[in-house]
Amino acid sequence: MRSPLPTRSYSTSYSVLPCVAALSMFMLVSATPSSPPPPEKRDTNYGYYIPMDQGGSMLTEVPDTYPAGLGEPINAILSAYSDSTVLQNTLDNGGLINYYQSVGFSTECLGQHSGNSQGANLGDGNGYLNETAVIRWAYGDVNVGTCTETIEGGNHFRYWIQDGPDADSGAIFMAVSYEMPIAQQHNIVPNGYNLGRDWLIGNATAQSTLIPTENLTNASTYSGQTSFNGYTYQTSVNYVSGLLQNTSTGINHFQSVAVNGSNAIDGLVAIMTVQIVSRPTNSGGNTSGAQWSNRPISISWTTLVLVCLLIAASSL
């Protein structure tokens, strides 16, 4: 099951997108090795520490909202009980980014961040930190498909890693939502927080039909497999209540996201536990890999656009 794809015609201003593939080399992958999480990271009651127990929050901090002080729900958690390789913020060796790609998502277009950053306090002693990265629906192409999502809208999420000195679980906290096209300022579609979460879970567990968002409870569970680059992942999901409220209070875009008398969010959080069930024959079960970075190399969007236009012009 994949997220519904918007049906709309492209204007000629987007005709340069095919040349984006020629610029994909500008994505940065550093050579810094990463070690698997130590065993003590698994010593939690739930596979994560509850942020509110140490002064944190399950709502992000969004700049310049109206009214001020609104946030977006952290509505999915990749549990620390997952395979230690999956918990590594890596592109190689079956790590976190490869897992996201198996689910149909990928890193931002050309490594360039679009939109404002949001902060989250996971109660781990790090205080509010901006997201580690934004991951976008790839429209079937993990290399450049997120460029389409940036323009056309779609499912996306920000994530943070709970790894501070006070609560070092290694769990991945995700704020998932389905956004409108850039022409509509990437506002969130009606019921977009709940739907974005459930479409992510539907993809991660390879559901053949849409997850029935309106019927979910804290007893709902899903399970299934996805594969990418020779790695197969088993994802098991259970929905929990108590981390978020069923509310519109304090929720960004609450005026348009809440529909049919329901609140903007239903208060459920999807807890994902991911295991690698098969690896490429030449991987050797290696759990170290090149650390992935969402930071682009020092090159401006202006330069990228000029190069892209030159490539497009040369093909005419």
Short mmCIF file of C-alpha atoms in Angstrom, two decimals:
data_model
loop_
_atom_site.label_atom_id
_atom_site.label_comp_id
_atom_site.label_asym_id
_atom_site.label_seq_id
_atom_site.Cartn_x
_atom_site.Cartn_y
_atom_site.Cartn_z
CA MET A 1 0.00 0.00 0.00
CA ARG A 2 1.40 3.38 -0.93
CA SER A 3 0.30 6.89 -0.05
CA PRO A 4 -2.26 8.25 -2.52
CA LEU A 5 -0.51 10.24 -5.23
CA PRO A 6 -1.89 13.69 -6.10
CA THR A 7 -3.21 13.99 -9.65
CA ARG A 8 -2.26 17.30 -11.21
CA SER A 9 -0.52 18.53 -14.34
CA TYR A 10 2.98 19.97 -14.16
CA SER A 11 3.65 23.46 -15.46
CA THR A 12 6.55 24.10 -17.82
CA SER A 13 8.46 25.68 -14.94
CA TYR A 14 9.05 22.17 -13.62
CA SER A 15 10.45 20.82 -16.88
CA VAL A 16 13.97 21.05 -15.48
CA LEU A 17 13.32 18.34 -12.91
CA PRO A 18 14.71 15.49 -15.07
CA CYS A 19 18.14 17.07 -14.88
CA VAL A 20 18.10 16.81 -11.11
CA ALA A 21 19.51 13.31 -11.44
CA ALA A 22 22.71 14.82 -12.78
CA LEU A 23 23.08 16.79 -9.56
CA SER A 24 22.42 13.97 -7.11
CA MET A 25 26.17 13.60 -6.60
CA PHE A 26 26.03 16.63 -4.33
CA MET A 27 24.46 14.58 -1.55
CA LEU A 28 26.94 14.31 1.29
CA VAL A 29 27.84 10.99 2.87
CA SER A 30 30.70 11.35 5.32
CA ALA A 31 33.17 8.58 5.99
CA THR A 32 32.91 8.77 9.75
CA PRO A 33 32.27 5.24 11.06
CA SER A 34 29.34 4.63 13.39
CA SER A 35 29.13 1.98 16.10
CA PRO A 36 26.01 0.06 17.07
CA PRO A 37 24.10 1.30 20.11
CA PRO A 38 25.45 -0.17 23.37
CA PRO A 39 23.29 -2.78 25.16
CA GLU A 40 22.18 -0.36 27.88
CA LYS A 41 20.17 1.59 25.31
CA ARG A 42 17.68 -1.26 25.36
CA ASP A 43 17.13 -1.01 29.12
CA THR A 44 13.85 0.91 28.88
CA ASN A 45 10.33 -0.13 29.81
CA TYR A 46 8.89 0.66 26.40
CA GLY A 47 11.83 0.86 23.99
CA TYR A 48 12.00 4.62 24.61
CA TYR A 49 11.94 7.00 27.55
CA ILE A 50 8.80 9.09 28.02
CA PRO A 51 9.87 12.69 27.28
CA MET A 52 7.44 14.25 29.77
CA ASP A 53 9.10 12.37 32.66
CA GLN A 54 12.14 14.63 32.27
CA GLY A 55 10.48 17.88 31.22
CA GLY A 56 10.21 17.09 27.51
CA SER A 57 7.22 17.12 25.19
CA MET A 58 5.59 15.09 22.44
CA LEU A 59 4.84 18.30 20.54
CA THR A 60 7.45 20.01 18.42
CA GLU A 61 8.35 23.66 18.71
CA VAL A 62 7.30 25.47 15.51
CA PRO A 63 8.57 29.00 14.82
CA ASP A 64 6.24 31.89 13.99
CA THR A 65 2.87 30.20 14.48
CA TYR A 66 -0.40 32.05 14.89
CA PRO A 67 -1.34 32.05 17.64
CA ALA A 68 2.17 31.71 19.03
CA GLY A 69 3.37 28.55 20.74
CA LEU A 70 1.72 25.89 18.57
CA GLY A 71 3.46 22.57 17.86
CA GLU A 72 3.11 19.43 15.75
CA PRO A 73 2.61 15.94 17.19
CA ILE A 74 5.44 13.44 17.47
CA ASN A 75 3.15 10.59 16.50
CA ALA A 76 5.50 7.70 15.68
CA ILE A 77 8.48 6.19 17.50
CA LEU A 78 10.98 3.67 16.16
CA SER A 79 11.63 1.66 19.31
CA ALA A 80 15.08 1.03 20.80
CA TYR A 81 14.13 -2.66 20.80
CA SER A 82 14.67 -2.56 17.03
CA ASP A 83 17.70 -4.11 15.36
CA SER A 84 20.74 -2.10 16.43
CA THR A 85 21.72 -1.60 12.78
CA VAL A 86 18.40 0.07 11.99
CA LEU A 87 18.95 2.51 14.86
CA GLN A 88 22.11 3.84 13.24
CA ASN A 89 21.63 7.06 11.30
CA THR A 90 23.31 5.57 8.23
CA LEU A 91 22.66 5.12 4.55
CA ASP A 92 24.80 1.99 4.19
CA ASN A 93 24.66 -1.50 5.72
CA GLY A 94 20.90 -1.53 6.15
CA GLY A 95 20.80 1.45 8.51
CA LEU A 96 18.02 3.92 9.23
CA ILE A 97 18.04 5.74 5.89
CA ASN A 98 18.01 2.46 3.94
CA TYR A 99 15.04 1.37 6.07
CA TYR A 100 13.17 4.58 5.27
CA GLN A 101 13.88 4.00 1.59
CA SER A 102 12.42 0.49 1.88
CA VAL A 103 9.21 2.13 3.06
CA GLY A 104 9.09 4.49 0.06
CA PHE A 105 10.65 7.60 1.58
CA SER A 106 14.02 9.27 1.16
CA THR A 107 16.14 12.27 2.10
CA GLU A 108 15.39 15.80 0.93
CA CYS A 109 15.83 16.94 -2.66
CA LEU A 110 19.58 17.30 -3.37
CA GLY A 111 20.18 17.44 0.38
CA GLN A 112 18.70 20.93 0.50
CA HIS A 113 16.37 21.59 3.43
CA SER A 114 13.03 23.10 2.44
CA GLY A 115 11.01 25.07 4.97
CA ASN A 116 11.61 26.03 8.60
CA SER A 117 13.21 23.68 11.08
CA GLN A 118 11.28 22.53 14.13
CA GLY A 119 12.63 21.76 17.58
CA ALA A 120 11.84 18.90 19.94
CA ASN A 121 12.71 18.23 23.57
CA LEU A 122 12.79 14.46 24.09
CA GLY A 123 13.51 14.75 27.82
CA ASP A 124 16.99 13.33 27.33
CA GLY A 125 18.95 16.29 28.66
CA ASN A 126 19.63 17.86 25.28
CA GLY A 127 16.79 20.38 25.55
CA TYR A 128 15.18 21.57 22.32
CA LEU A 129 17.08 20.50 19.21
CA ASN A 130 16.18 20.98 15.57
CA GLU A 131 15.21 17.85 13.68
CA THR A 132 18.01 15.50 12.63
CA ALA A 133 16.53 15.53 9.13
CA VAL A 134 13.31 15.72 7.14
CA ILE A 135 12.32 12.59 5.21
CA ARG A 136 9.89 12.89 2.29
CA TRP A 137 7.73 10.55 0.20
CA ALA A 138 9.86 9.58 -2.79
CA TYR A 139 7.16 8.98 -5.41
CA GLY A 140 8.86 5.75 -6.49
CA ASP A 141 12.36 7.22 -6.93
CA VAL A 142 14.58 7.40 -3.84
CA ASN A 143 17.17 9.48 -5.71
CA VAL A 144 15.11 12.46 -6.89
CA GLY A 145 11.48 11.67 -6.05
CA THR A 146 11.54 13.85 -2.96
CA CYS A 147 11.96 16.85 -5.30
CA THR A 148 8.46 16.03 -6.54
CA GLU A 149 7.19 15.86 -2.95
CA THR A 150 8.70 19.26 -2.22
CA ILE A 151 6.69 20.75 -5.10
CA GLU A 152 3.54 18.62 -5.13
CA GLY A 153 3.24 17.86 -1.43
CA GLY A 154 2.72 14.45 0.15
CA ASN A 155 3.67 12.46 3.21
CA HIS A 156 6.76 13.49 5.15
CA PHE A 157 8.22 13.47 8.63
CA ARG A 158 10.92 14.99 10.78
CA TYR A 159 12.89 12.84 13.17
CA TRP A 160 14.99 13.20 16.29
CA ILE A 161 17.17 10.65 18.12
CA GLN A 162 16.73 10.27 21.90
CA ASP A 163 20.39 10.08 22.87
CA GLY A 164 21.02 12.71 25.52
CA PRO A 165 22.77 12.06 28.85
CA ASP A 166 19.53 11.80 30.86
CA ALA A 167 17.61 9.36 28.63
CA ASP A 168 19.84 7.65 26.09
CA SER A 169 17.49 5.10 24.54
CA GLY A 170 18.59 5.54 20.92
CA ALA A 171 14.91 5.51 19.86
CA ILE A 172 13.86 7.55 16.82
CA PHE A 173 11.01 10.03 17.39
CA MET A 174 9.06 11.08 14.28
CA ALA A 175 6.57 13.88 13.62
CA VAL A 176 4.58 12.65 10.61
CA SER A 177 2.11 14.65 8.52
CA TYR A 178 0.73 14.88 4.99
CA GLU A 179 1.35 18.30 3.50
CA MET A 180 -0.14 20.33 0.66
CA PRO A 181 1.87 21.50 -2.40
CA ILE A 182 4.41 24.27 -2.04
CA ALA A 183 1.97 26.61 -3.82
CA GLN A 184 -0.22 26.23 -0.72
CA GLN A 185 2.70 26.88 1.64
CA HIS A 186 2.97 23.20 2.62
CA ASN A 187 -0.01 23.52 4.95
CA ILE A 188 -1.28 20.25 6.40
CA VAL A 189 -4.22 18.53 4.69
CA PRO A 190 -7.42 17.92 6.72
CA ASN A 191 -6.75 15.18 9.28
CA GLY A 192 -3.19 15.20 7.94
CA TYR A 193 -1.39 14.31 11.18
CA ASN A 194 -3.39 11.13 11.75
CA LEU A 195 -3.48 10.20 8.06
CA GLY A 196 0.24 10.84 7.55
CA ARG A 197 1.08 8.59 10.50
CA ASP A 198 -1.18 5.80 9.30
CA TRP A 199 -0.02 5.94 5.68
CA LEU A 200 3.56 5.66 6.93
CA ILE A 201 2.60 2.63 9.01
CA GLY A 202 0.65 1.12 6.12
CA ASN A 203 3.73 1.39 3.91
CA ALA A 204 6.08 0.09 6.61
CA THR A 205 3.92 -2.99 7.17
CA ALA A 206 3.06 -3.51 3.48
CA GLN A 207 -0.71 -3.28 3.96
CA SER A 208 -2.81 -3.96 0.87
CA THR A 209 -5.51 -1.52 1.98
CA LEU A 210 -5.52 1.80 3.80
CA ILE A 211 -5.35 1.61 7.57
CA PRO A 212 -8.78 2.69 8.93
CA THR A 213 -7.72 5.79 10.84
CA GLU A 214 -11.15 6.44 12.35
CA ASN A 215 -11.29 2.94 13.87
CA LEU A 216 -7.85 2.79 15.49
CA THR A 217 -7.48 2.23 19.23
CA ASN A 218 -4.62 1.62 21.64
CA ALA A 219 -5.08 -2.10 20.94
CA SER A 220 -4.46 -1.81 17.17
CA THR A 221 -1.44 -3.67 15.77
CA TYR A 222 0.07 -4.19 12.32
CA SER A 223 3.01 -6.17 10.97
CA GLY A 224 4.69 -6.72 7.61
CA GLN A 225 7.89 -6.68 5.59
CA THR A 226 9.66 -4.26 3.23
CA SER A 227 12.93 -4.61 1.31
CA PHE A 228 15.57 -2.36 -0.23
CA ASN A 229 19.18 -2.81 -1.39
CA GLY A 230 19.10 -6.48 -0.43
CA TYR A 231 17.89 -5.90 3.15
CA THR A 232 14.49 -7.14 4.29
CA TYR A 233 12.88 -5.56 7.33
CA GLN A 234 10.12 -6.91 9.56
CA THR A 235 8.16 -4.02 11.09
CA SER A 236 5.77 -4.63 13.98
CA VAL A 237 3.59 -1.73 15.12
CA ASN A 238 1.34 -1.16 18.08
CA TYR A 239 -0.61 2.02 18.73
CA VAL A 240 -0.44 3.48 22.23
CA SER A 241 -2.35 6.21 24.04
CA GLY A 242 -1.18 8.48 26.83
CA LEU A 243 1.81 10.11 25.13
CA LEU A 244 -0.37 12.60 23.24
CA GLN A 245 -3.82 13.96 23.98
CA ASN A 246 -6.87 13.66 21.74
CA THR A 247 -7.06 17.39 21.16
CA SER A 248 -6.80 20.43 18.94
CA THR A 249 -5.32 22.56 21.71
CA GLY A 250 -1.78 23.66 20.95
CA ILE A 251 -1.69 21.93 17.55
CA ASN A 252 -0.30 23.79 14.54
CA HIS A 253 -2.86 24.28 11.72
CA PHE A 254 -5.63 23.13 14.10
CA GLN A 255 -8.13 25.35 12.31
CA SER A 256 -7.90 23.39 9.04
CA VAL A 257 -6.68 19.97 10.18
CA ALA A 258 -9.60 19.21 12.50
CA VAL A 259 -12.54 17.86 10.45
CA ASN A 260 -16.13 16.78 11.02
CA GLY A 261 -16.13 17.82 14.65
CA SER A 262 -13.08 15.70 15.49
CA ASN A 263 -9.90 17.03 17.06
CA ALA A 264 -6.76 17.78 15.06
CA ILE A 265 -5.00 14.71 16.52
CA ASP A 266 -6.46 11.50 17.95
CA GLY A 267 -3.86 11.08 20.69
CA LEU A 268 -2.40 7.81 19.35
CA VAL A 269 1.30 7.18 18.76
CA ALA A 270 2.53 4.35 16.54
CA ILE A 271 5.38 2.39 18.15
CA MET A 272 7.48 0.66 15.48
CA THR A 273 9.87 -2.21 16.19
CA VAL A 274 12.01 -3.14 13.19
CA GLN A 275 14.17 -6.24 12.73
CA ILE A 276 16.39 -7.11 9.78
CA VAL A 277 15.34 -10.60 8.69
CA SER A 278 17.66 -10.96 5.68
CA ARG A 279 20.80 -9.24 4.42
CA PRO A 280 22.82 -9.25 1.21
CA THR A 281 25.08 -12.29 1.06
CA ASN A 282 28.19 -10.09 1.03
CA SER A 283 27.17 -7.94 4.01
CA GLY A 284 28.52 -10.34 6.63
CA GLY A 285 26.08 -8.96 9.18
CA ASN A 286 28.29 -5.89 9.55
CA THR A 287 26.64 -3.35 11.83
CA SER A 288 28.97 -0.44 11.20
CA GLY A 289 28.73 1.94 8.30
CA ALA A 290 29.32 5.38 6.95
CA GLN A 291 27.51 7.96 9.02
CA TRP A 292 24.87 9.68 6.91
CA SER A 293 24.55 13.44 7.19
CA ASN A 294 21.66 15.62 6.08
CA ARG A 295 23.99 18.57 5.69
CA PRO A 296 24.54 19.58 2.05
CA ILE A 297 27.92 20.55 0.74
CA SER A 298 28.55 24.26 0.36
CA ILE A 299 26.64 24.97 -2.81
CA SER A 300 23.76 27.40 -3.14
CA TRP A 301 20.34 26.78 -4.61
CA THR A 302 21.09 29.54 -7.12
CA THR A 303 24.06 27.57 -8.43
CA LEU A 304 22.02 24.38 -8.57
CA VAL A 305 19.22 26.05 -10.50
CA LEU A 306 21.64 27.66 -12.97
CA VAL A 307 23.35 24.34 -13.63
CA CYS A 308 19.99 22.63 -13.98
CA LEU A 309 18.78 25.25 -16.46
CA LEU A 310 21.95 24.89 -18.50
CA ILE A 311 21.51 21.13 -18.66
CA ALA A 312 17.87 21.53 -19.67
CA ALA A 313 18.73 24.12 -22.32
CA SER A 314 21.42 21.91 -23.79
CA SER A 315 18.90 19.14 -24.30
CA LEU A 316 16.53 21.29 -26.37
#
